[in-house]
Amino acid sequence: MIDERLRRIFEDLTSIDATSGNEAPVAAYIKEFVERLGLEFDMDGAASLSKGNSGNVIIRIKGGGDHFLASHMDTPRSTKGLVRIFHEDRITSDGTTPLGVDDRGGLSSILYALEKAVAEDTIKPCTLLFTVCEETTLAGSTFFTPDPGIRYGFIFDSYMSPPAIVSETCGLLEFDFTFHGRSSHAGIAPEKGISAIQVACEAVTKFPYGKLGEKDTGNIGRISGGTATNVVCDSVKISGEIRSGNLEDGEKRFRKIVEDFEEVCKKHGATMEYRSAWDFTPYHIHPEDEPYRLFEKVVGAMGLKPVPMKSMGGSDANAMNKKGIKTINLGVGAQNPHGNDEFILYEDFTRAAAIAYGLMTTTLD
Ligand SMILES: [Zn+2]
């Protein structure tokens, strides 16, 4: 079973359709919610980066404390027309839309815990952060500037069941290459042309696809070029990614790809240009780090132990760790994220809310 109040908050939040960039109605709900509790609502200027209709929502409790709890306000897909079904052990949609549990599950857990901690007068200084555009660009967490007192934090946004936590992730290096050949009539003067398609195809056979060692992966996900069948193609663009457990390995793999591709270009008399950027960078939180210790204390009081896991995906935690704020992504139990078969077990949901409560009402020492 699920607590009536938690269920109600989840129903309220999943009644709001708010995809990335359209978070304003979720922010309005939170504003009303926290002001009713006598707390101050604040919004930053993240909309300037996300180009959406809302900034990040920031609630500083008793000065803001040394840590934050966060979840994101956007859903990756529309939940318009959502029909929630409360089964014996879980909540699902009717299968025609996502449930929106990523990340309304995390959001509900935090708001439910907040209301309870304020009512019971057990709340300790901390900051609540509700971000925009997590699903698309991490624009909210990237833009967010933590107050100087904030040292660590918790993101409520993993599909795993609590008390599992993402203590370690890969980083994601995105790239594209454009191969330049020379166009010519394919029938009259093919020898004058240099086919960018031929060059690109040979280049991609040198690419390291799939699982690379223990921590890394590689993929080319898009290829485009050419104009007509009677023209030797002069330009092809490919885009892909490398995921890597550490920055150096990722950079090294990318340099090797550039070298291999350059060699192919040279062989055919073609040229190329390329661009690469880290979409998110890796992090690793250790048991002696503050967020791990506070989490351990909170779940310890519930008779549980943290279950640290590695992840090959990114979240707001990556952007926060990049700023030097040690941050863990916590399991909420929002399973099958982004599909129409999203669901959450009452057991996980209840536990996630209890963990949120613990993280607001417990101090490290
Ligand atoms: Zn999410």
JSON list of C-alpha atoms in Angstrom, two decimals, residues 89-309:
[
{"chain": "A", "resi": 89, "resn": "ASP", "atom": "CA", "xyz": [1.87, -3.37, -5.58]},
{"chain": "A", "resi": 90, "resn": "ARG", "atom": "CA", "xyz": [2.59, -0.63, -8.15]},
{"chain": "A", "resi": 91, "resn": "ILE", "atom": "CA", "xyz": [1.47, 2.38, -10.15]},
{"chain": "A", "resi": 92, "resn": "THR", "atom": "CA", "xyz": [1.43, 2.26, -13.97]},
{"chain": "A", "resi": 93, "resn": "SER", "atom": "CA", "xyz": [-0.18, 4.18, -16.81]},
{"chain": "A", "resi": 94, "resn": "ASP", "atom": "CA", "xyz": [-2.78, 2.49, -19.01]},
{"chain": "A", "resi": 95, "resn": "GLY", "atom": "CA", "xyz": [-0.01, 1.82, -21.55]},
{"chain": "A", "resi": 96, "resn": "THR", "atom": "CA", "xyz": [-0.89, 4.64, -23.94]},
{"chain": "A", "resi": 97, "resn": "THR", "atom": "CA", "xyz": [1.39, 7.29, -22.35]},
{"chain": "A", "resi": 98, "resn": "PRO", "atom": "CA", "xyz": [4.38, 7.27, -20.00]},
{"chain": "A", "resi": 99, "resn": "LEU", "atom": "CA", "xyz": [3.52, 7.48, -16.30]},
{"chain": "A", "resi": 100, "resn": "GLY", "atom": "CA", "xyz": [5.89, 10.41, -15.88]},
{"chain": "A", "resi": 101, "resn": "VAL", "atom": "CA", "xyz": [7.43, 8.72, -12.85]},
{"chain": "A", "resi": 102, "resn": "ASP", "atom": "CA", "xyz": [10.82, 9.90, -14.16]},
{"chain": "A", "resi": 103, "resn": "ASP", "atom": "CA", "xyz": [11.06, 12.19, -12.37]},
{"chain": "A", "resi": 104, "resn": "ARG", "atom": "CA", "xyz": [7.73, 12.95, -10.71]},
{"chain": "A", "resi": 105, "resn": "GLY", "atom": "CA", "xyz": [8.53, 9.99, -8.44]},
{"chain": "A", "resi": 106, "resn": "GLY", "atom": "CA", "xyz": [11.63, 11.76, -7.12]},
{"chain": "A", "resi": 107, "resn": "LEU", "atom": "CA", "xyz": [9.84, 15.10, -6.96]},
{"chain": "A", "resi": 108, "resn": "SER", "atom": "CA", "xyz": [6.90, 13.65, -5.00]},
{"chain": "A", "resi": 109, "resn": "SER", "atom": "CA", "xyz": [9.25, 11.89, -2.58]},
{"chain": "A", "resi": 110, "resn": "ILE", "atom": "CA", "xyz": [11.00, 15.16, -1.74]},
{"chain": "A", "resi": 111, "resn": "LEU", "atom": "CA", "xyz": [7.83, 17.27, -1.39]},
{"chain": "A", "resi": 112, "resn": "TYR", "atom": "CA", "xyz": [6.11, 14.62, 0.72]},
{"chain": "A", "resi": 113, "resn": "ALA", "atom": "CA", "xyz": [9.15, 14.42, 3.03]},
{"chain": "A", "resi": 114, "resn": "LEU", "atom": "CA", "xyz": [9.36, 18.21, 3.22]},
{"chain": "A", "resi": 115, "resn": "GLU", "atom": "CA", "xyz": [5.75, 18.57, 4.30]},
{"chain": "A", "resi": 116, "resn": "LYS", "atom": "CA", "xyz": [6.17, 15.89, 6.94]},
{"chain": "A", "resi": 117, "resn": "ALA", "atom": "CA", "xyz": [9.45, 17.30, 8.29]},
{"chain": "A", "resi": 118, "resn": "VAL", "atom": "CA", "xyz": [7.99, 20.82, 8.51]},
{"chain": "A", "resi": 119, "resn": "ALA", "atom": "CA", "xyz": [4.83, 19.57, 10.23]},
{"chain": "A", "resi": 120, "resn": "GLU", "atom": "CA", "xyz": [6.86, 17.54, 12.73]},
{"chain": "A", "resi": 121, "resn": "ASP", "atom": "CA", "xyz": [9.37, 20.38, 13.15]},
{"chain": "A", "resi": 122, "resn": "THR", "atom": "CA", "xyz": [12.27, 17.97, 12.54]},
{"chain": "A", "resi": 123, "resn": "ILE", "atom": "CA", "xyz": [13.67, 19.70, 9.48]},
{"chain": "A", "resi": 124, "resn": "LYS", "atom": "CA", "xyz": [17.35, 20.63, 9.46]},
{"chain": "A", "resi": 125, "resn": "PRO", "atom": "CA", "xyz": [19.13, 23.22, 7.29]},
{"chain": "A", "resi": 126, "resn": "CYS", "atom": "CA", "xyz": [19.35, 22.06, 3.66]},
{"chain": "A", "resi": 127, "resn": "THR", "atom": "CA", "xyz": [18.57, 23.22, 0.15]},
{"chain": "A", "resi": 128, "resn": "LEU", "atom": "CA", "xyz": [15.98, 21.78, -2.23]},
{"chain": "A", "resi": 129, "resn": "LEU", "atom": "CA", "xyz": [16.66, 22.11, -5.94]},
{"chain": "A", "resi": 130, "resn": "PHE", "atom": "CA", "xyz": [14.23, 21.37, -8.76]},
{"chain": "A", "resi": 131, "resn": "THR", "atom": "CA", "xyz": [15.92, 21.56, -12.15]},
{"chain": "A", "resi": 132, "resn": "VAL", "atom": "CA", "xyz": [14.86, 22.14, -15.76]},
{"chain": "A", "resi": 133, "resn": "CYS", "atom": "CA", "xyz": [15.84, 20.28, -18.94]},
{"chain": "A", "resi": 134, "resn": "GLU", "atom": "CA", "xyz": [17.58, 17.34, -17.28]},
{"chain": "A", "resi": 135, "resn": "GLU", "atom": "CA", "xyz": [16.30, 15.05, -20.00]},
{"chain": "A", "resi": 136, "resn": "THR", "atom": "CA", "xyz": [17.71, 17.04, -22.90]},
{"chain": "A", "resi": 137, "resn": "THR", "atom": "CA", "xyz": [20.85, 19.02, -22.04]},
{"chain": "A", "resi": 138, "resn": "LEU", "atom": "CA", "xyz": [21.28, 19.10, -18.24]},
{"chain": "A", "resi": 139, "resn": "ALA", "atom": "CA", "xyz": [20.87, 22.87, -18.77]},
{"chain": "A", "resi": 140, "resn": "GLY", "atom": "CA", "xyz": [19.31, 23.39, -15.34]},
{"chain": "A", "resi": 141, "resn": "SER", "atom": "CA", "xyz": [22.01, 21.71, -13.27]},
{"chain": "A", "resi": 142, "resn": "THR", "atom": "CA", "xyz": [24.71, 23.10, -15.56]},
{"chain": "A", "resi": 143, "resn": "PHE", "atom": "CA", "xyz": [23.44, 26.66, -15.03]},
{"chain": "A", "resi": 144, "resn": "PHE", "atom": "CA", "xyz": [22.80, 26.29, -11.29]},
{"chain": "A", "resi": 145, "resn": "THR", "atom": "CA", "xyz": [25.26, 28.08, -9.01]},
{"chain": "A", "resi": 146, "resn": "PRO", "atom": "CA", "xyz": [25.26, 26.52, -5.54]},
{"chain": "A", "resi": 147, "resn": "ASP", "atom": "CA", "xyz": [25.48, 28.81, -2.50]},
{"chain": "A", "resi": 148, "resn": "PRO", "atom": "CA", "xyz": [29.03, 28.87, -1.05]},
{"chain": "A", "resi": 149, "resn": "GLY", "atom": "CA", "xyz": [27.97, 26.73, 1.94]},
{"chain": "A", "resi": 150, "resn": "ILE", "atom": "CA", "xyz": [26.82, 23.78, -0.20]},
{"chain": "A", "resi": 151, "resn": "ARG", "atom": "CA", "xyz": [29.38, 20.95, -0.22]},
{"chain": "A", "resi": 152, "resn": "TYR", "atom": "CA", "xyz": [27.43, 17.88, -1.33]},
{"chain": "A", "resi": 153, "resn": "GLY", "atom": "CA", "xyz": [24.10, 16.66, -2.54]},
{"chain": "A", "resi": 154, "resn": "PHE", "atom": "CA", "xyz": [21.61, 14.01, -3.59]},
{"chain": "A", "resi": 155, "resn": "ILE", "atom": "CA", "xyz": [19.71, 13.66, -6.85]},
{"chain": "A", "resi": 156, "resn": "PHE", "atom": "CA", "xyz": [16.49, 11.61, -6.72]},
{"chain": "A", "resi": 157, "resn": "ASP", "atom": "CA", "xyz": [16.52, 10.33, -10.28]},
{"chain": "A", "resi": 158, "resn": "SER", "atom": "CA", "xyz": [17.68, 6.74, -10.74]},
{"chain": "A", "resi": 159, "resn": "TYR", "atom": "CA", "xyz": [15.44, 3.91, -11.91]},
{"chain": "A", "resi": 160, "resn": "MET", "atom": "CA", "xyz": [17.14, 1.56, -9.45]},
{"chain": "A", "resi": 161, "resn": "SER", "atom": "CA", "xyz": [15.39, 0.45, -6.27]},
{"chain": "A", "resi": 162, "resn": "PRO", "atom": "CA", "xyz": [16.44, 2.23, -3.07]},
{"chain": "A", "resi": 163, "resn": "PRO", "atom": "CA", "xyz": [18.83, 1.86, -1.28]},
{"chain": "A", "resi": 164, "resn": "ALA", "atom": "CA", "xyz": [20.78, 1.45, -4.55]},
{"chain": "A", "resi": 165, "resn": "ILE", "atom": "CA", "xyz": [22.78, 4.54, -5.49]},
{"chain": "A", "resi": 166, "resn": "VAL", "atom": "CA", "xyz": [24.77, 5.58, -8.53]},
{"chain": "A", "resi": 167, "resn": "SER", "atom": "CA", "xyz": [28.14, 6.12, -6.93]},
{"chain": "A", "resi": 168, "resn": "GLU", "atom": "CA", "xyz": [30.05, 6.01, -10.20]},
{"chain": "A", "resi": 169, "resn": "THR", "atom": "CA", "xyz": [29.27, 6.89, -13.82]},
{"chain": "A", "resi": 170, "resn": "CYS", "atom": "CA", "xyz": [30.98, 7.09, -17.14]},
{"chain": "A", "resi": 171, "resn": "GLY", "atom": "CA", "xyz": [31.42, 10.33, -19.06]},
{"chain": "A", "resi": 172, "resn": "LEU", "atom": "CA", "xyz": [29.99, 10.89, -22.53]},
{"chain": "A", "resi": 173, "resn": "LEU", "atom": "CA", "xyz": [32.15, 12.32, -25.30]},
{"chain": "A", "resi": 174, "resn": "GLU", "atom": "CA", "xyz": [30.11, 13.32, -28.35]},
{"chain": "A", "resi": 175, "resn": "PHE", "atom": "CA", "xyz": [31.68, 13.92, -31.72]},
{"chain": "A", "resi": 176, "resn": "ASP", "atom": "CA", "xyz": [31.06, 14.48, -35.38]},
{"chain": "A", "resi": 177, "resn": "PHE", "atom": "CA", "xyz": [33.27, 14.21, -38.41]},
{"chain": "A", "resi": 178, "resn": "THR", "atom": "CA", "xyz": [32.68, 15.70, -41.84]},
{"chain": "A", "resi": 179, "resn": "PHE", "atom": "CA", "xyz": [34.55, 14.07, -44.70]},
{"chain": "A", "resi": 180, "resn": "HIS", "atom": "CA", "xyz": [35.20, 16.22, -47.75]},
{"chain": "A", "resi": 181, "resn": "GLY", "atom": "CA", "xyz": [35.82, 14.61, -51.16]},
{"chain": "A", "resi": 182, "resn": "ARG", "atom": "CA", "xyz": [35.31, 16.14, -54.60]},
{"chain": "A", "resi": 183, "resn": "SER", "atom": "CA", "xyz": [32.16, 16.00, -56.71]},
{"chain": "A", "resi": 184, "resn": "SER", "atom": "CA", "xyz": [32.15, 15.00, -60.34]},
{"chain": "A", "resi": 185, "resn": "HIS", "atom": "CA", "xyz": [29.81, 13.40, -62.89]},
{"chain": "A", "resi": 186, "resn": "ALA", "atom": "CA", "xyz": [29.55, 9.76, -61.95]},
{"chain": "A", "resi": 187, "resn": "GLY", "atom": "CA", "xyz": [29.29, 8.59, -65.56]},
{"chain": "A", "resi": 188, "resn": "ILE", "atom": "CA", "xyz": [31.35, 11.06, -67.61]},
{"chain": "A", "resi": 189, "resn": "ALA", "atom": "CA", "xyz": [34.29, 11.79, -65.28]},
{"chain": "A", "resi": 190, "resn": "PRO", "atom": "CA", "xyz": [34.23, 9.56, -62.19]},
{"chain": "A", "resi": 191, "resn": "GLU", "atom": "CA", "xyz": [38.04, 9.61, -62.04]},
{"chain": "A", "resi": 192, "resn": "LYS", "atom": "CA", "xyz": [37.94, 13.36, -61.27]},
{"chain": "A", "resi": 193, "resn": "GLY", "atom": "CA", "xyz": [35.86, 12.81, -58.18]},
{"chain": "A", "resi": 194, "resn": "ILE", "atom": "CA", "xyz": [36.73, 11.72, -54.65]},
{"chain": "A", "resi": 195, "resn": "SER", "atom": "CA", "xyz": [33.81, 9.93, -53.03]},
{"chain": "A", "resi": 196, "resn": "ALA", "atom": "CA", "xyz": [33.23, 11.12, -49.47]},
{"chain": "A", "resi": 197, "resn": "ILE", "atom": "CA", "xyz": [30.90, 8.12, -49.05]},
{"chain": "A", "resi": 198, "resn": "GLN", "atom": "CA", "xyz": [33.69, 5.71, -49.90]},
{"chain": "A", "resi": 199, "resn": "VAL", "atom": "CA", "xyz": [36.05, 7.53, -47.52]},
{"chain": "A", "resi": 200, "resn": "ALA", "atom": "CA", "xyz": [33.50, 7.64, -44.69]},
{"chain": "A", "resi": 201, "resn": "CYS", "atom": "CA", "xyz": [32.64, 3.96, -45.11]},
{"chain": "A", "resi": 202, "resn": "GLU", "atom": "CA", "xyz": [36.27, 2.93, -44.96]},
{"chain": "A", "resi": 203, "resn": "ALA", "atom": "CA", "xyz": [36.86, 5.20, -41.97]},
{"chain": "A", "resi": 204, "resn": "VAL", "atom": "CA", "xyz": [33.97, 3.77, -39.95]},
{"chain": "A", "resi": 205, "resn": "THR", "atom": "CA", "xyz": [35.32, 0.24, -40.39]},
{"chain": "A", "resi": 206, "resn": "LYS", "atom": "CA", "xyz": [38.25, 1.40, -38.21]},
{"chain": "A", "resi": 207, "resn": "PHE", "atom": "CA", "xyz": [35.90, 2.63, -35.49]},
{"chain": "A", "resi": 208, "resn": "PRO", "atom": "CA", "xyz": [35.82, 0.77, -32.15]},
{"chain": "A", "resi": 209, "resn": "TYR", "atom": "CA", "xyz": [32.14, -0.19, -31.75]},
{"chain": "A", "resi": 210, "resn": "GLY", "atom": "CA", "xyz": [30.31, -1.58, -28.76]},
{"chain": "A", "resi": 211, "resn": "LYS", "atom": "CA", "xyz": [31.88, -2.53, -25.45]},
{"chain": "A", "resi": 212, "resn": "LEU", "atom": "CA", "xyz": [35.49, -1.42, -25.12]},
{"chain": "A", "resi": 213, "resn": "GLY", "atom": "CA", "xyz": [37.19, -2.97, -22.13]},
{"chain": "A", "resi": 214, "resn": "GLU", "atom": "CA", "xyz": [35.36, -2.90, -18.83]},
{"chain": "A", "resi": 215, "resn": "LYS", "atom": "CA", "xyz": [34.14, 0.67, -18.63]},
{"chain": "A", "resi": 216, "resn": "ASP", "atom": "CA", "xyz": [33.97, 2.11, -22.13]},
{"chain": "A", "resi": 217, "resn": "THR", "atom": "CA", "xyz": [31.66, 1.94, -25.15]},
{"chain": "A", "resi": 218, "resn": "GLY", "atom": "CA", "xyz": [31.70, 3.40, -28.66]},
{"chain": "A", "resi": 219, "resn": "ASN", "atom": "CA", "xyz": [28.99, 4.08, -31.22]},
{"chain": "A", "resi": 220, "resn": "ILE", "atom": "CA", "xyz": [28.38, 5.89, -34.48]},
{"chain": "A", "resi": 221, "resn": "GLY", "atom": "CA", "xyz": [24.69, 6.68, -34.46]},
{"chain": "A", "resi": 222, "resn": "ARG", "atom": "CA", "xyz": [24.11, 8.87, -37.50]},
{"chain": "A", "resi": 223, "resn": "ILE", "atom": "CA", "xyz": [25.45, 9.22, -41.02]},
{"chain": "A", "resi": 224, "resn": "SER", "atom": "CA", "xyz": [24.30, 11.57, -43.76]},
{"chain": "A", "resi": 225, "resn": "GLY", "atom": "CA", "xyz": [25.49, 12.86, -47.11]},
{"chain": "A", "resi": 226, "resn": "GLY", "atom": "CA", "xyz": [25.16, 12.81, -50.86]},
{"chain": "A", "resi": 227, "resn": "THR", "atom": "CA", "xyz": [22.81, 14.50, -53.31]},
{"chain": "A", "resi": 228, "resn": "ALA", "atom": "CA", "xyz": [22.11, 12.29, -56.37]},
{"chain": "A", "resi": 229, "resn": "THR", "atom": "CA", "xyz": [23.08, 8.91, -57.78]},
{"chain": "A", "resi": 230, "resn": "ASN", "atom": "CA", "xyz": [24.90, 10.44, -60.75]},
{"chain": "A", "resi": 231, "resn": "VAL", "atom": "CA", "xyz": [27.14, 12.65, -58.61]},
{"chain": "A", "resi": 232, "resn": "VAL", "atom": "CA", "xyz": [30.32, 11.52, -56.87]},
{"chain": "A", "resi": 233, "resn": "CYS", "atom": "CA", "xyz": [29.49, 12.57, -53.31]},
{"chain": "A", "resi": 234, "resn": "ASP", "atom": "CA", "xyz": [31.67, 15.34, -51.91]},
{"chain": "A", "resi": 235, "resn": "SER", "atom": "CA", "xyz": [30.52, 15.51, -48.28]},
{"chain": "A", "resi": 236, "resn": "VAL", "atom": "CA", "xyz": [29.49, 13.03, -45.57]},
{"chain": "A", "resi": 237, "resn": "LYS", "atom": "CA", "xyz": [28.86, 13.72, -41.91]},
{"chain": "A", "resi": 238, "resn": "ILE", "atom": "CA", "xyz": [28.91, 11.08, -39.16]},
{"chain": "A", "resi": 239, "resn": "SER", "atom": "CA", "xyz": [28.05, 11.55, -35.50]},
{"chain": "A", "resi": 240, "resn": "GLY", "atom": "CA", "xyz": [28.70, 9.31, -32.54]},
{"chain": "A", "resi": 241, "resn": "GLU", "atom": "CA", "xyz": [29.83, 8.94, -28.98]},
{"chain": "A", "resi": 242, "resn": "ILE", "atom": "CA", "xyz": [32.41, 7.40, -26.68]},
{"chain": "A", "resi": 243, "resn": "ARG", "atom": "CA", "xyz": [31.44, 6.60, -23.09]},
{"chain": "A", "resi": 244, "resn": "SER", "atom": "CA", "xyz": [34.35, 6.24, -20.75]},
{"chain": "A", "resi": 245, "resn": "GLY", "atom": "CA", "xyz": [35.01, 5.64, -17.08]},
{"chain": "A", "resi": 246, "resn": "ASN", "atom": "CA", "xyz": [37.60, 8.40, -17.04]},
{"chain": "A", "resi": 247, "resn": "LEU", "atom": "CA", "xyz": [38.41, 11.50, -19.04]},
{"chain": "A", "resi": 248, "resn": "GLU", "atom": "CA", "xyz": [41.93, 10.47, -20.05]},
{"chain": "A", "resi": 249, "resn": "ASP", "atom": "CA", "xyz": [40.85, 7.11, -21.49]},
{"chain": "A", "resi": 250, "resn": "GLY", "atom": "CA", "xyz": [38.03, 8.77, -23.40]},
{"chain": "A", "resi": 251, "resn": "GLU", "atom": "CA", "xyz": [40.34, 11.42, -24.85]},
{"chain": "A", "resi": 252, "resn": "LYS", "atom": "CA", "xyz": [42.91, 8.77, -25.75]},
{"chain": "A", "resi": 253, "resn": "ARG", "atom": "CA", "xyz": [40.34, 6.66, -27.57]},
{"chain": "A", "resi": 254, "resn": "PHE", "atom": "CA", "xyz": [39.14, 9.71, -29.46]},
{"chain": "A", "resi": 255, "resn": "ARG", "atom": "CA", "xyz": [42.66, 10.71, -30.51]},
{"chain": "A", "resi": 256, "resn": "LYS", "atom": "CA", "xyz": [43.17, 7.22, -31.94]},
{"chain": "A", "resi": 257, "resn": "ILE", "atom": "CA", "xyz": [39.94, 7.53, -33.94]},
{"chain": "A", "resi": 258, "resn": "VAL", "atom": "CA", "xyz": [41.10, 10.89, -35.34]},
{"chain": "A", "resi": 259, "resn": "GLU", "atom": "CA", "xyz": [44.45, 9.37, -36.37]},
{"chain": "A", "resi": 260, "resn": "ASP", "atom": "CA", "xyz": [42.80, 6.39, -38.08]},
{"chain": "A", "resi": 261, "resn": "PHE", "atom": "CA", "xyz": [40.32, 8.58, -39.93]},
{"chain": "A", "resi": 262, "resn": "GLU", "atom": "CA", "xyz": [43.08, 10.97, -41.02]},
{"chain": "A", "resi": 263, "resn": "GLU", "atom": "CA", "xyz": [45.00, 8.07, -42.50]},
{"chain": "A", "resi": 264, "resn": "VAL", "atom": "CA", "xyz": [41.98, 6.98, -44.53]},
{"chain": "A", "resi": 265, "resn": "CYS", "atom": "CA", "xyz": [41.48, 10.55, -45.81]},
{"chain": "A", "resi": 266, "resn": "LYS", "atom": "CA", "xyz": [45.12, 10.76, -46.80]},
{"chain": "A", "resi": 267, "resn": "LYS", "atom": "CA", "xyz": [44.91, 7.50, -48.74]},
{"chain": "A", "resi": 268, "resn": "HIS", "atom": "CA", "xyz": [42.00, 8.84, -50.83]},
{"chain": "A", "resi": 269, "resn": "GLY", "atom": "CA", "xyz": [43.12, 12.48, -51.12]},
{"chain": "A", "resi": 270, "resn": "ALA", "atom": "CA", "xyz": [40.15, 13.59, -49.02]},
{"chain": "A", "resi": 271, "resn": "THR", "atom": "CA", "xyz": [40.06, 15.96, -46.04]},
{"chain": "A", "resi": 272, "resn": "MET", "atom": "CA", "xyz": [38.04, 16.02, -42.86]},
{"chain": "A", "resi": 273, "resn": "GLU", "atom": "CA", "xyz": [37.02, 18.30, -40.00]},
{"chain": "A", "resi": 274, "resn": "TYR", "atom": "CA", "xyz": [35.75, 17.23, -36.63]},
{"chain": "A", "resi": 275, "resn": "ARG", "atom": "CA", "xyz": [34.34, 18.46, -33.33]},
{"chain": "A", "resi": 276, "resn": "SER", "atom": "CA", "xyz": [34.13, 16.75, -29.96]},
{"chain": "A", "resi": 277, "resn": "ALA", "atom": "CA", "xyz": [32.77, 17.74, -26.55]},
{"chain": "A", "resi": 278, "resn": "TRP", "atom": "CA", "xyz": [32.04, 16.09, -23.21]},
{"chain": "A", "resi": 279, "resn": "ASP", "atom": "CA", "xyz": [28.28, 16.06, -22.81]},
{"chain": "A", "resi": 280, "resn": "PHE", "atom": "CA", "xyz": [28.79, 14.94, -19.22]},
{"chain": "A", "resi": 281, "resn": "THR", "atom": "CA", "xyz": [31.91, 13.91, -17.34]},
{"chain": "A", "resi": 282, "resn": "PRO", "atom": "CA", "xyz": [32.47, 10.86, -15.09]},
{"chain": "A", "resi": 283, "resn": "TYR", "atom": "CA", "xyz": [32.29, 10.89, -11.31]},
{"chain": "A", "resi": 284, "resn": "HIS", "atom": "CA", "xyz": [33.08, 8.51, -8.49]},
{"chain": "A", "resi": 285, "resn": "ILE", "atom": "CA", "xyz": [31.80, 8.92, -4.92]},
{"chain": "A", "resi": 286, "resn": "HIS", "atom": "CA", "xyz": [33.62, 6.88, -2.27]},
{"chain": "A", "resi": 287, "resn": "PRO", "atom": "CA", "xyz": [32.35, 5.57, 1.08]},
{"chain": "A", "resi": 288, "resn": "GLU", "atom": "CA", "xyz": [34.38, 8.19, 2.96]},
{"chain": "A", "resi": 289, "resn": "ASP", "atom": "CA", "xyz": [32.78, 11.07, 1.03]},
{"chain": "A", "resi": 290, "resn": "GLU", "atom": "CA", "xyz": [30.16, 13.17, 2.82]},
{"chain": "A", "resi": 291, "resn": "PRO", "atom": "CA", "xyz": [27.10, 12.27, 0.72]},
{"chain": "A", "resi": 292, "resn": "TYR", "atom": "CA", "xyz": [27.89, 8.58, 1.03]},
{"chain": "A", "resi": 293, "resn": "ARG", "atom": "CA", "xyz": [28.30, 8.88, 4.80]},
{"chain": "A", "resi": 294, "resn": "LEU", "atom": "CA", "xyz": [25.05, 10.78, 5.33]},
{"chain": "A", "resi": 295, "resn": "PHE", "atom": "CA", "xyz": [23.18, 8.36, 3.06]},
{"chain": "A", "resi": 296, "resn": "GLU", "atom": "CA", "xyz": [24.66, 5.41, 4.95]},
{"chain": "A", "resi": 297, "resn": "LYS", "atom": "CA", "xyz": [23.54, 6.93, 8.25]},
{"chain": "A", "resi": 298, "resn": "VAL", "atom": "CA", "xyz": [20.00, 7.57, 6.99]},
{"chain": "A", "resi": 299, "resn": "VAL", "atom": "CA", "xyz": [19.43, 4.14, 5.48]},
{"chain": "A", "resi": 300, "resn": "GLY", "atom": "CA", "xyz": [21.28, 2.55, 8.41]},
{"chain": "A", "resi": 301, "resn": "ALA", "atom": "CA", "xyz": [18.56, 3.91, 10.69]},
{"chain": "A", "resi": 302, "resn": "MET", "atom": "CA", "xyz": [16.08, 2.04, 8.47]},
{"chain": "A", "resi": 303, "resn": "GLY", "atom": "CA", "xyz": [18.06, -1.19, 8.87]},
{"chain": "A", "resi": 304, "resn": "LEU", "atom": "CA", "xyz": [19.51, -0.97, 5.36]},
{"chain": "A", "resi": 305, "resn": "LYS", "atom": "CA", "xyz": [22.89, -0.54, 3.71]},
{"chain": "A", "resi": 306, "resn": "PRO", "atom": "CA", "xyz": [23.80, 1.52, 0.64]},
{"chain": "A", "resi": 307, "resn": "VAL", "atom": "CA", "xyz": [24.11, -0.51, -2.56]},
{"chain": "A", "resi": 308, "resn": "PRO", "atom": "CA", "xyz": [26.66, 1.38, -4.69]},
{"chain": "A", "resi": 309, "resn": "MET", "atom": "CA", "xyz": [26.30, 0.85, -8.45]}
]
